[in-house]
Short mmCIF file of C-alpha atoms in Angstrom, two decimals:
data_model
loop_
_atom_site.label_atom_id
_atom_site.label_comp_id
_atom_site.label_asym_id
_atom_site.label_seq_id
_atom_site.Cartn_x
_atom_site.Cartn_y
_atom_site.Cartn_z
CA UNK A 7 -10.91 -45.39 -56.54
CA UNK A 8 -9.67 -46.37 -53.09
CA UNK A 9 -6.90 -45.22 -51.29
CA UNK A 10 -4.41 -47.91 -49.83
CA UNK A 11 -4.93 -48.56 -45.68
CA UNK A 12 -8.72 -48.17 -46.97
CA UNK A 13 -11.41 -50.38 -45.63
CA UNK A 14 -12.85 -52.64 -48.31
CA UNK A 15 -16.63 -52.80 -48.09
CA UNK A 16 -17.84 -55.57 -50.70
CA UNK A 17 -16.95 -58.48 -52.26
CA UNK A 18 -16.51 -59.51 -55.83
CA UNK A 19 -17.50 -63.09 -56.69
CA UNK A 20 -17.41 -64.04 -60.17
CA UNK A 21 -19.49 -67.84 -61.32
CA UNK A 22 -17.51 -70.11 -62.40
CA UNK A 23 -19.68 -72.36 -64.97
CA UNK A 24 -21.16 -68.28 -66.78
CA UNK A 25 -18.73 -65.56 -65.61
CA UNK A 26 -20.91 -63.47 -63.76
CA UNK A 27 -19.89 -61.06 -62.32
CA UNK A 28 -21.84 -59.37 -58.97
CA UNK A 29 -20.58 -56.87 -56.02
CA UNK A 30 -21.98 -57.58 -52.82
CA UNK A 31 -21.23 -55.68 -49.19
CA UNK A 32 -19.26 -57.00 -46.38
CA UNK A 33 -19.12 -59.03 -43.27
CA UNK A 34 -18.29 -56.89 -41.49
CA UNK A 35 -20.12 -53.66 -42.98
CA UNK A 36 -23.16 -56.10 -42.57
CA UNK A 37 -22.23 -56.81 -38.80
CA UNK A 38 -22.01 -53.72 -37.98
CA UNK A 39 -25.31 -52.08 -39.65
CA UNK A 40 -26.62 -54.03 -38.09
CA UNK A 41 -26.24 -53.33 -34.55
CA UNK A 42 -25.39 -49.47 -35.42
CA UNK A 43 -29.67 -49.98 -36.60
CA UNK A 44 -30.48 -52.30 -33.26
CA UNK A 45 -28.63 -50.14 -30.71
CA UNK A 46 -30.01 -46.50 -32.48
CA UNK A 47 -33.62 -48.10 -32.58
CA UNK A 48 -33.13 -48.87 -28.54
CA UNK A 49 -31.94 -45.51 -27.52
CA UNK A 50 -34.91 -44.30 -29.33
CA UNK A 51 -37.36 -46.22 -27.41
CA UNK A 52 -35.79 -45.49 -24.98
CA UNK A 53 -35.25 -41.90 -24.88
CA UNK A 54 -39.40 -41.75 -26.81
CA UNK A 55 -40.40 -43.80 -23.00
CA UNK A 56 -38.94 -41.50 -21.15
CA UNK A 57 -39.73 -37.98 -22.48
CA UNK A 58 -42.99 -38.57 -23.32
CA UNK A 59 -44.50 -40.99 -21.21
CA UNK A 60 -42.66 -40.77 -18.24
CA UNK A 61 -43.74 -36.95 -17.94
CA UNK A 62 -46.77 -35.47 -16.33
CA UNK A 63 -48.92 -34.25 -19.73
CA UNK A 64 -49.40 -30.23 -19.49
CA UNK A 65 -51.24 -28.80 -22.25
CA UNK A 66 -48.48 -26.80 -23.03
CA UNK A 67 -46.05 -29.54 -23.04
CA UNK A 68 -48.46 -31.79 -26.09
CA UNK A 69 -46.42 -29.61 -29.04
CA UNK A 70 -43.10 -30.33 -28.07
CA UNK A 71 -44.02 -34.05 -26.85
CA UNK A 72 -45.96 -33.96 -30.73
CA UNK A 73 -42.36 -32.92 -31.96
CA UNK A 74 -40.26 -34.99 -30.29
CA UNK A 75 -42.55 -38.12 -30.98
CA UNK A 76 -42.14 -37.28 -35.02
CA UNK A 77 -38.41 -36.81 -34.75
CA UNK A 78 -38.00 -40.32 -33.42
CA UNK A 79 -40.31 -42.13 -35.62
CA UNK A 80 -38.19 -40.31 -38.39
CA UNK A 81 -35.26 -41.78 -36.63
CA UNK A 82 -36.80 -45.18 -35.75
CA UNK A 83 -38.52 -45.91 -39.43
CA UNK A 84 -33.93 -44.57 -40.41
CA UNK A 85 -32.53 -47.88 -38.37
CA UNK A 86 -35.38 -50.17 -39.08
CA UNK A 87 -34.04 -49.37 -43.03
CA UNK A 88 -30.66 -49.57 -42.68
CA UNK A 89 -31.44 -52.81 -40.43
CA UNK A 90 -34.10 -54.48 -43.58
CA UNK A 91 -31.13 -53.54 -45.45
CA UNK A 92 -28.03 -55.16 -44.34
CA UNK A 93 -31.03 -58.26 -43.42
CA UNK A 94 -31.17 -58.59 -47.32
CA UNK A 95 -27.09 -57.72 -47.81
CA UNK A 96 -26.88 -60.97 -45.50
CA UNK A 97 -29.46 -63.12 -47.00
CA UNK A 98 -27.38 -62.50 -50.66
CA UNK A 99 -24.01 -62.62 -49.25
CA UNK A 100 -25.76 -66.33 -47.74
CA UNK A 101 -27.00 -66.74 -51.80
CA UNK A 102 -23.53 -66.68 -52.91
CA UNK A 103 -21.65 -68.58 -50.39
CA UNK A 104 -23.85 -71.57 -50.60
CA UNK A 105 -23.71 -72.41 -53.98
#
């Protein structure tokens, strides 16, 4: 159910010839996903560089740096997945607009 004033996240397309119906993501959502992913990746790379490579290598900090590296890696995988989904949504959207 969509409440009044709530943004529309998808658009509906109907083929005039075969009456095929499909729901695709809205353009604004795709831009938002891509921008958020790029900003998130840049922030992750900055934090990874700042906290892991810029500090002195101690044996006491090895566990901390490894844990931070794993967390940053997990966030990077998540942001790359969202960027991939935005790209796939854009390709789907383009395929409907160019028909």
